[in-house]
Amino acid sequence: GESVGLHLPTLSVQEGDNSIINCAYSNSASDYFIWYKQESGKGPQFIIDIRSNMDKRQGQRVTVLLNKTVKHLSLQIAATQPGDSAVYFCAETEDSSYKLIFGSGTRLLVRP
Amino acid sequence: NAGVTQTPKFQVLKTGQSMTLQCAQDMNHEYMSWYRQDPGMGLRLIHYSVGAGITDQGEVPNGYNVSRSTTEDFPLRLLSAAPSQTSVYFCASTPGQGNRETQYFGPGTRLLVL
């Protein structure tokens, strides 16, 4: 597949450990945030989302934390697996808009 | 459902050539959009449509045209390709009002402009 990003920051974790991927967003008016996972050669895949009236949301093995004060978003992956290796993007948008603004991405490498 | 489909998967163009990237969805989604993804960067919105007959510009619209004559199709046209348009292009769709959560992306088209 294509190279999603040649100069992406990379997080390397041991299989079974927890992973934390961070994202700083830019627009203080953004009220809806999404994490996407992108595997090589594929389009982004929805992981989890959170609205600005929440500061935490949990899914299956994933948790998203939102800190509006410092405009920071994080994705926590519990018990990271080899299949979690991918590039992860955060995206933001305002309430009335479908226009997603993507961050630059983080590459997650899971060591066996 | 096939979801969001894109054709072609790969394309090589010479500077100045024109082409159309096809995008189709069979989920009756109102909202469709086109993004480009360059190395080291996230996806950037080119154009989007909130329904048949309605289109609008995104973050990087220059050099691209779109139309939305049907709900299913949202083609992206490059009228005169430039090397700066070398990128991977993704089409996406979402149901519409109250359903922003579900945005489906196609597999992408890799374009090389020489």
mmCIF file with all atom_site columns, C-alpha atoms in Angstrom:
data_model
loop_
_atom_site.group_PDB
_atom_site.id
_atom_site.type_symbol
_atom_site.label_atom_id
_atom_site.label_alt_id
_atom_site.label_comp_id
_atom_site.label_asym_id
_atom_site.label_entity_id
_atom_site.label_seq_id
_atom_site.pdbx_PDB_ins_code
_atom_site.Cartn_x
_atom_site.Cartn_y
_atom_site.Cartn_z
_atom_site.occupancy
_atom_site.B_iso_or_equiv
_atom_site.pdbx_formal_charge
_atom_site.auth_seq_id
_atom_site.auth_comp_id
_atom_site.auth_asym_id
_atom_site.auth_atom_id
_atom_site.pdbx_PDB_model_num
ATOM 1   C CA . GLY A 1 1   ? 0.000   0.000  0.000   1.00 0.00 ? 1   GLY A CA 1
ATOM 2   C CA . GLU A 1 2   ? 0.907   3.640  -0.221  1.00 0.00 ? 2   GLU A CA 1
ATOM 3   C CA . SER A 1 3   ? 2.867   5.474  2.416   1.00 0.00 ? 3   SER A CA 1
ATOM 4   C CA . VAL A 1 4   ? 0.302   7.336  4.461   1.00 0.00 ? 4   VAL A CA 1
ATOM 5   C CA . GLY A 1 5   ? 2.862   9.698  5.903   1.00 0.00 ? 5   GLY A CA 1
ATOM 6   C CA . LEU A 1 6   ? 6.622   9.697  5.522   1.00 0.00 ? 6   LEU A CA 1
ATOM 7   C CA . HIS A 1 7   ? 7.333   11.976 8.469   1.00 0.00 ? 7   HIS A CA 1
ATOM 8   C CA . LEU A 1 8   ? 4.624   11.056 10.927  1.00 0.00 ? 8   LEU A CA 1
ATOM 9   C CA . PRO A 1 9   ? 5.414   10.905 14.635  1.00 0.00 ? 9   PRO A CA 1
ATOM 10  C CA . THR A 1 10  ? 5.624   7.284  15.664  1.00 0.00 ? 10  THR A CA 1
ATOM 11  C CA . LEU A 1 11  ? 4.574   5.548  18.842  1.00 0.00 ? 11  LEU A CA 1
ATOM 12  C CA . SER A 1 12  ? 6.105   2.124  19.415  1.00 0.00 ? 12  SER A CA 1
ATOM 13  C CA . VAL A 1 13  ? 4.543   -0.092 22.081  1.00 0.00 ? 13  VAL A CA 1
ATOM 14  C CA . GLN A 1 14  ? 4.892   -3.665 23.252  1.00 0.00 ? 14  GLN A CA 1
ATOM 15  C CA . GLU A 1 15  ? 2.015   -5.989 22.487  1.00 0.00 ? 15  GLU A CA 1
ATOM 16  C CA . GLY A 1 16  ? -0.282  -6.084 25.483  1.00 0.00 ? 16  GLY A CA 1
ATOM 17  C CA . ASP A 1 17  ? 0.669   -2.652 26.769  1.00 0.00 ? 17  ASP A CA 1
ATOM 18  C CA . ASN A 1 18  ? -1.655  0.331  26.710  1.00 0.00 ? 18  ASN A CA 1
ATOM 19  C CA . SER A 1 19  ? -1.196  3.016  24.058  1.00 0.00 ? 19  SER A CA 1
ATOM 20  C CA . ILE A 1 20  ? -1.950  6.711  24.325  1.00 0.00 ? 20  ILE A CA 1
ATOM 21  C CA . ILE A 1 21  ? -2.102  8.825  21.194  1.00 0.00 ? 21  ILE A CA 1
ATOM 22  C CA . ASN A 1 22  ? -2.421  12.573 21.555  1.00 0.00 ? 22  ASN A CA 1
ATOM 23  C CA . CYS A 1 23  ? -3.877  15.300 19.383  1.00 0.00 ? 23  CYS A CA 1
ATOM 24  C CA . ALA A 1 24  ? -4.042  19.066 19.724  1.00 0.00 ? 24  ALA A CA 1
ATOM 25  C CA . TYR A 1 25  ? -6.922  20.663 17.881  1.00 0.00 ? 25  TYR A CA 1
ATOM 26  C CA . SER A 1 26  ? -7.044  24.190 16.605  1.00 0.00 ? 26  SER A CA 1
ATOM 27  C CA . ASN A 1 27  ? -10.592 25.527 16.572  1.00 0.00 ? 27  ASN A CA 1
ATOM 28  C CA . SER A 1 28  ? -12.106 26.473 19.917  1.00 0.00 ? 28  SER A CA 1
ATOM 29  C CA . ALA A 1 29  ? -15.542 26.415 18.251  1.00 0.00 ? 29  ALA A CA 1
ATOM 30  C CA . SER A 1 30  ? -15.222 22.719 17.339  1.00 0.00 ? 30  SER A CA 1
ATOM 31  C CA . ASP A 1 31  ? -17.730 20.668 19.232  1.00 0.00 ? 31  ASP A CA 1
ATOM 32  C CA . TYR A 1 32  ? -17.425 17.205 17.751  1.00 0.00 ? 32  TYR A CA 1
ATOM 33  C CA . PHE A 1 33  ? -14.295 15.093 17.534  1.00 0.00 ? 33  PHE A CA 1
ATOM 34  C CA . ILE A 1 34  ? -13.534 11.770 15.903  1.00 0.00 ? 34  ILE A CA 1
ATOM 35  C CA . TRP A 1 35  ? -10.642 9.332  15.927  1.00 0.00 ? 35  TRP A CA 1
ATOM 36  C CA . TYR A 1 36  ? -9.884  7.421  12.743  1.00 0.00 ? 36  TYR A CA 1
ATOM 37  C CA . LYS A 1 37  ? -7.609  4.477  12.095  1.00 0.00 ? 37  LYS A CA 1
ATOM 38  C CA . GLN A 1 38  ? -5.959  4.131  8.718   1.00 0.00 ? 38  GLN A CA 1
ATOM 39  C CA . GLU A 1 39  ? -4.205  0.954  7.658   1.00 0.00 ? 39  GLU A CA 1
ATOM 40  C CA . SER A 1 40  ? -1.807  0.902  4.766   1.00 0.00 ? 40  SER A CA 1
ATOM 41  C CA . GLY A 1 41  ? -3.594  1.073  1.442   1.00 0.00 ? 41  GLY A CA 1
ATOM 42  C CA . LYS A 1 42  ? -7.013  1.728  2.932   1.00 0.00 ? 42  LYS A CA 1
ATOM 43  C CA . GLY A 1 43  ? -9.275  4.641  3.709   1.00 0.00 ? 43  GLY A CA 1
ATOM 44  C CA . PRO A 1 44  ? -9.739  5.953  7.260   1.00 0.00 ? 44  PRO A CA 1
ATOM 45  C CA . GLN A 1 45  ? -11.951 3.868  9.505   1.00 0.00 ? 45  GLN A CA 1
ATOM 46  C CA . PHE A 1 46  ? -14.086 5.343  12.295  1.00 0.00 ? 46  PHE A CA 1
ATOM 47  C CA . ILE A 1 47  ? -12.974 4.307  15.798  1.00 0.00 ? 47  ILE A CA 1
ATOM 48  C CA . ILE A 1 48  ? -14.726 6.498  18.330  1.00 0.00 ? 48  ILE A CA 1
ATOM 49  C CA . ASP A 1 49  ? -16.163 9.980  18.665  1.00 0.00 ? 49  ASP A CA 1
ATOM 50  C CA . ILE A 1 50  ? -16.918 12.479 21.421  1.00 0.00 ? 50  ILE A CA 1
ATOM 51  C CA . ARG A 1 51  ? -18.966 15.646 21.688  1.00 0.00 ? 51  ARG A CA 1
ATOM 52  C CA . SER A 1 52  ? -17.770 18.739 23.482  1.00 0.00 ? 52  SER A CA 1
ATOM 53  C CA . ASN A 1 53  ? -20.280 18.312 26.314  1.00 0.00 ? 53  ASN A CA 1
ATOM 54  C CA . MET A 1 54  ? -18.361 15.224 27.410  1.00 0.00 ? 54  MET A CA 1
ATOM 55  C CA . ASP A 1 55  ? -14.798 14.778 28.633  1.00 0.00 ? 55  ASP A CA 1
ATOM 56  C CA . LYS A 1 56  ? -14.562 11.006 28.333  1.00 0.00 ? 56  LYS A CA 1
ATOM 57  C CA . ARG A 1 57  ? -16.110 8.286  26.246  1.00 0.00 ? 57  ARG A CA 1
ATOM 58  C CA . GLN A 1 58  ? -15.337 4.583  26.231  1.00 0.00 ? 58  GLN A CA 1
ATOM 59  C CA . GLY A 1 59  ? -15.659 1.982  23.546  1.00 0.00 ? 59  GLY A CA 1
ATOM 60  C CA . GLN A 1 60  ? -14.369 -1.527 23.157  1.00 0.00 ? 60  GLN A CA 1
ATOM 61  C CA . ARG A 1 61  ? -10.716 -1.343 24.259  1.00 0.00 ? 61  ARG A CA 1
ATOM 62  C CA . VAL A 1 62  ? -10.611 2.352  23.354  1.00 0.00 ? 62  VAL A CA 1
ATOM 63  C CA . THR A 1 63  ? -11.205 5.501  25.373  1.00 0.00 ? 63  THR A CA 1
ATOM 64  C CA . VAL A 1 64  ? -11.222 9.081  24.143  1.00 0.00 ? 64  VAL A CA 1
ATOM 65  C CA . LEU A 1 65  ? -10.473 11.954 26.506  1.00 0.00 ? 65  LEU A CA 1
ATOM 66  C CA . LEU A 1 66  ? -11.264 15.574 25.704  1.00 0.00 ? 66  LEU A CA 1
ATOM 67  C CA . ASN A 1 67  ? -9.749  18.582 27.468  1.00 0.00 ? 67  ASN A CA 1
ATOM 68  C CA . LYS A 1 68  ? -11.382 21.684 26.043  1.00 0.00 ? 68  LYS A CA 1
ATOM 69  C CA . THR A 1 69  ? -9.381  24.014 28.252  1.00 0.00 ? 69  THR A CA 1
ATOM 70  C CA . VAL A 1 70  ? -6.154  23.184 26.463  1.00 0.00 ? 70  VAL A CA 1
ATOM 71  C CA . LYS A 1 71  ? -7.765  21.943 23.230  1.00 0.00 ? 71  LYS A CA 1
ATOM 72  C CA . HIS A 1 72  ? -6.360  18.461 23.616  1.00 0.00 ? 72  HIS A CA 1
ATOM 73  C CA . LEU A 1 73  ? -7.728  15.084 22.626  1.00 0.00 ? 73  LEU A CA 1
ATOM 74  C CA . SER A 1 74  ? -6.297  11.673 23.389  1.00 0.00 ? 74  SER A CA 1
ATOM 75  C CA . LEU A 1 75  ? -7.018  8.114  22.335  1.00 0.00 ? 75  LEU A CA 1
ATOM 76  C CA . GLN A 1 76  ? -6.204  5.313  24.732  1.00 0.00 ? 76  GLN A CA 1
ATOM 77  C CA . ILE A 1 77  ? -6.000  1.756  23.444  1.00 0.00 ? 77  ILE A CA 1
ATOM 78  C CA . ALA A 1 78  ? -5.985  -0.960 26.078  1.00 0.00 ? 78  ALA A CA 1
ATOM 79  C CA . ALA A 1 79  ? -4.003  -4.177 25.643  1.00 0.00 ? 79  ALA A CA 1
ATOM 80  C CA . THR A 1 80  ? -2.606  -3.115 22.284  1.00 0.00 ? 80  THR A CA 1
ATOM 81  C CA . GLN A 1 81  ? -2.579  -5.833 19.637  1.00 0.00 ? 81  GLN A CA 1
ATOM 82  C CA . PRO A 1 82  ? -0.585  -6.250 16.412  1.00 0.00 ? 82  PRO A CA 1
ATOM 83  C CA . GLY A 1 83  ? -3.769  -5.490 14.478  1.00 0.00 ? 83  GLY A CA 1
ATOM 84  C CA . ASP A 1 84  ? -3.790  -2.033 16.042  1.00 0.00 ? 84  ASP A CA 1
ATOM 85  C CA . SER A 1 85  ? -0.699  -1.059 14.051  1.00 0.00 ? 85  SER A CA 1
ATOM 86  C CA . ALA A 1 86  ? -1.832  1.773  11.785  1.00 0.00 ? 86  ALA A CA 1
ATOM 87  C CA . VAL A 1 87  ? -1.860  5.539  11.458  1.00 0.00 ? 87  VAL A CA 1
ATOM 88  C CA . TYR A 1 88  ? -4.323  7.284  13.756  1.00 0.00 ? 88  TYR A CA 1
ATOM 89  C CA . PHE A 1 89  ? -5.916  10.646 12.963  1.00 0.00 ? 89  PHE A CA 1
ATOM 90  C CA . CYS A 1 90  ? -8.029  12.931 15.049  1.00 0.00 ? 90  CYS A CA 1
ATOM 91  C CA . ALA A 1 91  ? -10.606 15.114 13.311  1.00 0.00 ? 91  ALA A CA 1
ATOM 92  C CA . GLU A 1 92  ? -12.702 18.043 14.484  1.00 0.00 ? 92  GLU A CA 1
ATOM 93  C CA . THR A 1 93  ? -15.794 19.815 13.250  1.00 0.00 ? 93  THR A CA 1
ATOM 94  C CA . GLU A 1 94  ? -18.343 22.397 14.349  1.00 0.00 ? 94  GLU A CA 1
ATOM 95  C CA . ASP A 1 95  ? -21.940 21.562 15.185  1.00 0.00 ? 95  ASP A CA 1
ATOM 96  C CA . SER A 1 96  ? -23.572 22.699 11.956  1.00 0.00 ? 96  SER A CA 1
ATOM 97  C CA . SER A 1 97  ? -20.828 21.518 9.657   1.00 0.00 ? 97  SER A CA 1
ATOM 98  C CA . TYR A 1 98  ? -19.895 18.230 8.097   1.00 0.00 ? 98  TYR A CA 1
ATOM 99  C CA . LYS A 1 99  ? -16.481 19.604 7.217   1.00 0.00 ? 99  LYS A CA 1
ATOM 100 C CA . LEU A 1 100 ? -13.904 17.549 9.055   1.00 0.00 ? 100 LEU A CA 1
ATOM 101 C CA . ILE A 1 101 ? -10.515 19.078 9.831   1.00 0.00 ? 101 ILE A CA 1
ATOM 102 C CA . PHE A 1 102 ? -7.928  16.341 10.247  1.00 0.00 ? 102 PHE A CA 1
ATOM 103 C CA . GLY A 1 103 ? -4.791  16.360 12.327  1.00 0.00 ? 103 GLY A CA 1
ATOM 104 C CA . SER A 1 104 ? -1.512  15.187 10.812  1.00 0.00 ? 104 SER A CA 1
ATOM 105 C CA . GLY A 1 105 ? -1.633  11.699 12.301  1.00 0.00 ? 105 GLY A CA 1
ATOM 106 C CA . THR A 1 106 ? 0.438   9.381  14.505  1.00 0.00 ? 106 THR A CA 1
ATOM 107 C CA . ARG A 1 107 ? 1.823   6.047  13.435  1.00 0.00 ? 107 ARG A CA 1
ATOM 108 C CA . LEU A 1 108 ? 1.367   3.265  15.989  1.00 0.00 ? 108 LEU A CA 1
ATOM 109 C CA . LEU A 1 109 ? 3.762   0.313  15.799  1.00 0.00 ? 109 LEU A CA 1
ATOM 110 C CA . VAL A 1 110 ? 3.081   -2.707 17.968  1.00 0.00 ? 110 VAL A CA 1
ATOM 111 C CA . ARG A 1 111 ? 6.107   -4.854 18.800  1.00 0.00 ? 111 ARG A CA 1
ATOM 112 C CA . PRO A 1 112 ? 5.402   -8.576 19.251  1.00 0.00 ? 112 PRO A CA 1
ATOM 113 C CA . ASN B 2 1   ? -24.214 -2.797 0.202   1.00 0.00 ? 1   ASN B CA 1
ATOM 114 C CA . ALA B 2 2   ? -20.920 -2.095 -1.498  1.00 0.00 ? 2   ALA B CA 1
ATOM 115 C CA . GLY B 2 3   ? -20.412 1.027  0.619   1.00 0.00 ? 3   GLY B CA 1
ATOM 116 C CA . VAL B 2 4   ? -18.285 3.760  -0.953  1.00 0.00 ? 4   VAL B CA 1
ATOM 117 C CA . THR B 2 5   ? -16.509 2.765  -4.156  1.00 0.00 ? 5   THR B CA 1
ATOM 118 C CA . GLN B 2 6   ? -13.830 4.706  -6.008  1.00 0.00 ? 6   GLN B CA 1
ATOM 119 C CA . THR B 2 7   ? -12.347 4.261  -9.455  1.00 0.00 ? 7   THR B CA 1
ATOM 120 C CA . PRO B 2 8   ? -9.671  4.065  -10.627 1.00 0.00 ? 8   PRO B CA 1
ATOM 121 C CA . LYS B 2 9   ? -7.361  2.777  -7.893  1.00 0.00 ? 9   LYS B CA 1
ATOM 122 C CA . PHE B 2 10  ? -4.276  4.157  -9.594  1.00 0.00 ? 10  PHE B CA 1
ATOM 123 C CA . GLN B 2 11  ? -3.764  6.737  -12.311 1.00 0.00 ? 11  GLN B CA 1
ATOM 124 C CA . VAL B 2 12  ? -0.767  8.372  -13.965 1.00 0.00 ? 12  VAL B CA 1
ATOM 125 C CA . LEU B 2 13  ? -1.335  11.650 -15.800 1.00 0.00 ? 13  LEU B CA 1
ATOM 126 C CA . LYS B 2 14  ? 0.839   14.071 -17.682 1.00 0.00 ? 14  LYS B CA 1
ATOM 127 C CA . THR B 2 15  ? 0.765   17.739 -16.759 1.00 0.00 ? 15  THR B CA 1
ATOM 128 C CA . GLY B 2 16  ? -2.178  19.426 -18.445 1.00 0.00 ? 16  GLY B CA 1
ATOM 129 C CA . GLN B 2 17  ? -4.266  16.307 -18.917 1.00 0.00 ? 17  GLN B CA 1
ATOM 130 C CA . SER B 2 18  ? -7.766  16.099 -17.554 1.00 0.00 ? 18  SER B CA 1
ATOM 131 C CA . MET B 2 19  ? -9.508  13.249 -15.810 1.00 0.00 ? 19  MET B CA 1
ATOM 132 C CA . THR B 2 20  ? -12.421 12.390 -13.565 1.00 0.00 ? 20  THR B CA 1
ATOM 133 C CA . LEU B 2 21  ? -12.167 10.433 -10.342 1.00 0.00 ? 21  LEU B CA 1
ATOM 134 C CA . GLN B 2 22  ? -15.333 8.486  -9.744  1.00 0.00 ? 22  GLN B CA 1
ATOM 135 C CA . CYS B 2 23  ? -17.059 8.022  -6.395  1.00 0.00 ? 23  CYS B CA 1
ATOM 136 C CA . ALA B 2 24  ? -20.303 6.190  -5.747  1.00 0.00 ? 24  ALA B CA 1
ATOM 137 C CA . GLN B 2 25  ? -22.216 5.072  -2.677  1.00 0.00 ? 25  GLN B CA 1
ATOM 138 C CA . ASP B 2 26  ? -25.220 2.806  -2.413  1.00 0.00 ? 26  ASP B CA 1
ATOM 139 C CA . MET B 2 27  ? -26.298 3.734  1.114   1.00 0.00 ? 27  MET B CA 1
ATOM 140 C CA . ASN B 2 28  ? -28.557 6.662  0.119   1.00 0.00 ? 28  ASN B CA 1
ATOM 141 C CA . HIS B 2 29  ? -26.323 9.051  2.051   1.00 0.00 ? 29  HIS B CA 1
ATOM 142 C CA . GLU B 2 30  ? -27.034 12.742 1.685   1.00 0.00 ? 30  GLU B CA 1
ATOM 143 C CA . TYR B 2 31  ? -23.569 14.046 2.366   1.00 0.00 ? 31  TYR B CA 1
ATOM 144 C CA . MET B 2 32  ? -20.509 13.258 0.273   1.00 0.00 ? 32  MET B CA 1
ATOM 145 C CA . SER B 2 33  ? -17.054 14.748 0.244   1.00 0.00 ? 33  SER B CA 1
ATOM 146 C CA . TRP B 2 34  ? -13.639 14.541 -1.387  1.00 0.00 ? 34  TRP B CA 1
ATOM 147 C CA . TYR B 2 35  ? -10.335 14.695 0.484   1.00 0.00 ? 35  TYR B CA 1
ATOM 148 C CA . ARG B 2 36  ? -6.729  14.551 -0.578  1.00 0.00 ? 36  ARG B CA 1
ATOM 149 C CA . GLN B 2 37  ? -3.952  13.071 1.525   1.00 0.00 ? 37  GLN B CA 1
ATOM 150 C CA . ASP B 2 38  ? -0.329  14.037 1.052   1.00 0.00 ? 38  ASP B CA 1
ATOM 151 C CA . PRO B 2 39  ? 2.665   12.420 2.783   1.00 0.00 ? 39  PRO B CA 1
ATOM 152 C CA . GLY B 2 40  ? 3.113   13.699 6.320   1.00 0.00 ? 40  GLY B CA 1
ATOM 153 C CA . MET B 2 41  ? -0.274  15.350 6.374   1.00 0.00 ? 41  MET B CA 1
ATOM 154 C CA . GLY B 2 42  ? -3.786  14.476 7.347   1.00 0.00 ? 42  GLY B CA 1
ATOM 155 C CA . LEU B 2 43  ? -6.703  14.529 4.956   1.00 0.00 ? 43  LEU B CA 1
ATOM 156 C CA . ARG B 2 44  ? -7.720  17.901 3.577   1.00 0.00 ? 44  ARG B CA 1
ATOM 157 C CA . LEU B 2 45  ? -11.229 18.632 2.334   1.00 0.00 ? 45  LEU B CA 1
ATOM 158 C CA . ILE B 2 46  ? -11.473 19.574 -1.355  1.00 0.00 ? 46  ILE B CA 1
ATOM 159 C CA . HIS B 2 47  ? -15.219 19.804 -2.054  1.00 0.00 ? 47  HIS B CA 1
ATOM 160 C CA . TYR B 2 48  ? -18.355 18.521 -0.425  1.00 0.00 ? 48  TYR B CA 1
ATOM 161 C CA . SER B 2 49  ? -22.049 18.117 -1.143  1.00 0.00 ? 49  SER B CA 1
ATOM 162 C CA . VAL B 2 50  ? -24.967 18.091 1.284   1.00 0.00 ? 50  VAL B CA 1
ATOM 163 C CA . GLY B 2 51  ? -27.360 16.635 -1.282  1.00 0.00 ? 51  GLY B CA 1
ATOM 164 C CA . ALA B 2 52  ? -28.093 16.202 -4.962  1.00 0.00 ? 52  ALA B CA 1
ATOM 165 C CA . GLY B 2 53  ? -27.635 19.460 -6.837  1.00 0.00 ? 53  GLY B CA 1
ATOM 166 C CA . ILE B 2 54  ? -25.707 21.137 -4.016  1.00 0.00 ? 54  ILE B CA 1
ATOM 167 C CA . THR B 2 55  ? -21.926 21.451 -3.801  1.00 0.00 ? 55  THR B CA 1
ATOM 168 C CA . ASP B 2 56  ? -19.532 23.681 -1.898  1.00 0.00 ? 56  ASP B CA 1
ATOM 169 C CA . GLN B 2 57  ? -15.822 24.297 -1.535  1.00 0.00 ? 57  GLN B CA 1
ATOM 170 C CA . GLY B 2 58  ? -13.693 22.844 1.178   1.00 0.00 ? 58  GLY B CA 1
ATOM 171 C CA . GLU B 2 59  ? -10.226 23.730 2.377   1.00 0.00 ? 59  GLU B CA 1
ATOM 172 C CA . VAL B 2 60  ? -8.295  23.165 -0.895  1.00 0.00 ? 60  VAL B CA 1
ATOM 173 C CA . PRO B 2 61  ? -10.713 23.487 -3.858  1.00 0.00 ? 61  PRO B CA 1
ATOM 174 C CA . ASN B 2 62  ? -8.458  25.106 -6.469  1.00 0.00 ? 62  ASN B CA 1
ATOM 175 C CA . GLY B 2 63  ? -7.888  22.984 -9.566  1.00 0.00 ? 63  GLY B CA 1
ATOM 176 C CA . TYR B 2 64  ? -10.870 20.723 -8.901  1.00 0.00 ? 64  TYR B CA 1
ATOM 177 C CA . ASN B 2 65  ? -14.516 20.706 -9.938  1.00 0.00 ? 65  ASN B CA 1
ATOM 178 C CA . VAL B 2 66  ? -17.382 18.582 -8.668  1.00 0.00 ? 66  VAL B CA 1
ATOM 179 C CA . SER B 2 67  ? -21.011 17.972 -9.459  1.00 0.00 ? 67  SER B CA 1
ATOM 180 C CA . ARG B 2 68  ? -23.793 16.048 -7.721  1.00 0.00 ? 68  ARG B CA 1
ATOM 181 C CA . SER B 2 69  ? -26.490 15.173 -10.232 1.00 0.00 ? 69  SER B CA 1
ATOM 182 C CA . THR B 2 70  ? -27.610 12.116 -8.276  1.00 0.00 ? 70  THR B CA 1
ATOM 183 C CA . THR B 2 71  ? -27.518 11.065 -4.629  1.00 0.00 ? 71  THR B CA 1
ATOM 184 C CA . GLU B 2 72  ? -25.278 8.115  -5.465  1.00 0.00 ? 72  GLU B CA 1
ATOM 185 C CA . ASP B 2 73  ? -22.476 9.735  -7.475  1.00 0.00 ? 73  ASP B CA 1
ATOM 186 C CA . PHE B 2 74  ? -20.002 12.497 -6.702  1.00 0.00 ? 74  PHE B CA 1
ATOM 187 C CA . PRO B 2 75  ? -17.261 12.724 -9.356  1.00 0.00 ? 75  PRO B CA 1
ATOM 188 C CA . LEU B 2 76  ? -14.159 14.874 -8.916  1.00 0.00 ? 76  LEU B CA 1
ATOM 189 C CA . ARG B 2 77  ? -12.724 16.494 -12.046 1.00 0.00 ? 77  ARG B CA 1
ATOM 190 C CA . LEU B 2 78  ? -9.218  17.694 -12.670 1.00 0.00 ? 78  LEU B CA 1
ATOM 191 C CA . LEU B 2 79  ? -9.409  19.993 -15.690 1.00 0.00 ? 79  LEU B CA 1
ATOM 192 C CA . SER B 2 80  ? -5.666  20.489 -16.165 1.00 0.00 ? 80  SER B CA 1
ATOM 193 C CA . ALA B 2 81  ? -3.560  18.271 -13.932 1.00 0.00 ? 81  ALA B CA 1
ATOM 194 C CA . ALA B 2 82  ? -0.501  19.676 -12.197 1.00 0.00 ? 82  ALA B CA 1
ATOM 195 C CA . PRO B 2 83  ? 2.310   17.853 -10.349 1.00 0.00 ? 83  PRO B CA 1
ATOM 196 C CA . SER B 2 84  ? 1.064   19.488 -7.118  1.00 0.00 ? 84  SER B CA 1
ATOM 197 C CA . GLN B 2 85  ? -2.065  17.369 -7.467  1.00 0.00 ? 85  GLN B CA 1
ATOM 198 C CA . THR B 2 86  ? -0.095  14.173 -6.996  1.00 0.00 ? 86  THR B CA 1
ATOM 199 C CA . SER B 2 87  ? -1.780  12.696 -3.956  1.00 0.00 ? 87  SER B CA 1
ATOM 200 C CA . VAL B 2 88  ? -4.106  10.012 -2.659  1.00 0.00 ? 88  VAL B CA 1
ATOM 201 C CA . TYR B 2 89  ? -7.752  10.982 -3.009  1.00 0.00 ? 89  TYR B CA 1
ATOM 202 C CA . PHE B 2 90  ? -10.487 9.733  -0.704  1.00 0.00 ? 90  PHE B CA 1
ATOM 203 C CA . CYS B 2 91  ? -14.206 10.027 -1.123  1.00 0.00 ? 91  CYS B CA 1
ATOM 204 C CA . ALA B 2 92  ? -16.496 9.795  1.903   1.00 0.00 ? 92  ALA B CA 1
ATOM 205 C CA . SER B 2 93  ? -20.211 9.774  2.635   1.00 0.00 ? 93  SER B CA 1
ATOM 206 C CA . THR B 2 94  ? -22.405 10.171 5.682   1.00 0.00 ? 94  THR B CA 1
ATOM 207 C CA . PRO B 2 95  ? -26.172 9.779  6.137   1.00 0.00 ? 95  PRO B CA 1
ATOM 208 C CA . GLY B 2 96  ? -26.901 13.419 6.880   1.00 0.00 ? 96  GLY B CA 1
ATOM 209 C CA . GLN B 2 97  ? -28.727 15.362 9.586   1.00 0.00 ? 97  GLN B CA 1
ATOM 210 C CA . GLY B 2 98  ? -28.161 13.966 13.040  1.00 0.00 ? 98  GLY B CA 1
ATOM 211 C CA . ASN B 2 99  ? -25.807 11.307 11.764  1.00 0.00 ? 99  ASN B CA 1
ATOM 212 C CA . ARG B 2 100 ? -22.468 13.001 11.594  1.00 0.00 ? 100 ARG B CA 1
ATOM 213 C CA . GLU B 2 101 ? -20.948 10.120 13.472  1.00 0.00 ? 101 GLU B CA 1
ATOM 214 C CA . THR B 2 102 ? -21.006 7.714  10.587  1.00 0.00 ? 102 THR B CA 1
ATOM 215 C CA . GLN B 2 103 ? -18.646 8.809  7.858   1.00 0.00 ? 103 GLN B CA 1
ATOM 216 C CA . TYR B 2 104 ? -17.657 6.092  5.450   1.00 0.00 ? 104 TYR B CA 1
ATOM 217 C CA . PHE B 2 105 ? -14.486 6.410  3.425   1.00 0.00 ? 105 PHE B CA 1
ATOM 218 C CA . GLY B 2 106 ? -13.727 4.766  0.118   1.00 0.00 ? 106 GLY B CA 1
ATOM 219 C CA . PRO B 2 107 ? -10.483 2.866  -0.518  1.00 0.00 ? 107 PRO B CA 1
ATOM 220 C CA . GLY B 2 108 ? -8.786  5.809  -2.248  1.00 0.00 ? 108 GLY B CA 1
ATOM 221 C CA . THR B 2 109 ? -7.362  6.688  -5.647  1.00 0.00 ? 109 THR B CA 1
ATOM 222 C CA . ARG B 2 110 ? -3.622  7.189  -5.973  1.00 0.00 ? 110 ARG B CA 1
ATOM 223 C CA . LEU B 2 111 ? -2.829  9.844  -8.561  1.00 0.00 ? 111 LEU B CA 1
ATOM 224 C CA . LEU B 2 112 ? 0.597   10.643 -9.981  1.00 0.00 ? 112 LEU B CA 1
ATOM 225 C CA . VAL B 2 113 ? 0.989   13.707 -12.202 1.00 0.00 ? 113 VAL B CA 1
ATOM 226 C CA . LEU B 2 114 ? 4.209   13.833 -14.168 1.00 0.00 ? 114 LEU B CA 1
#
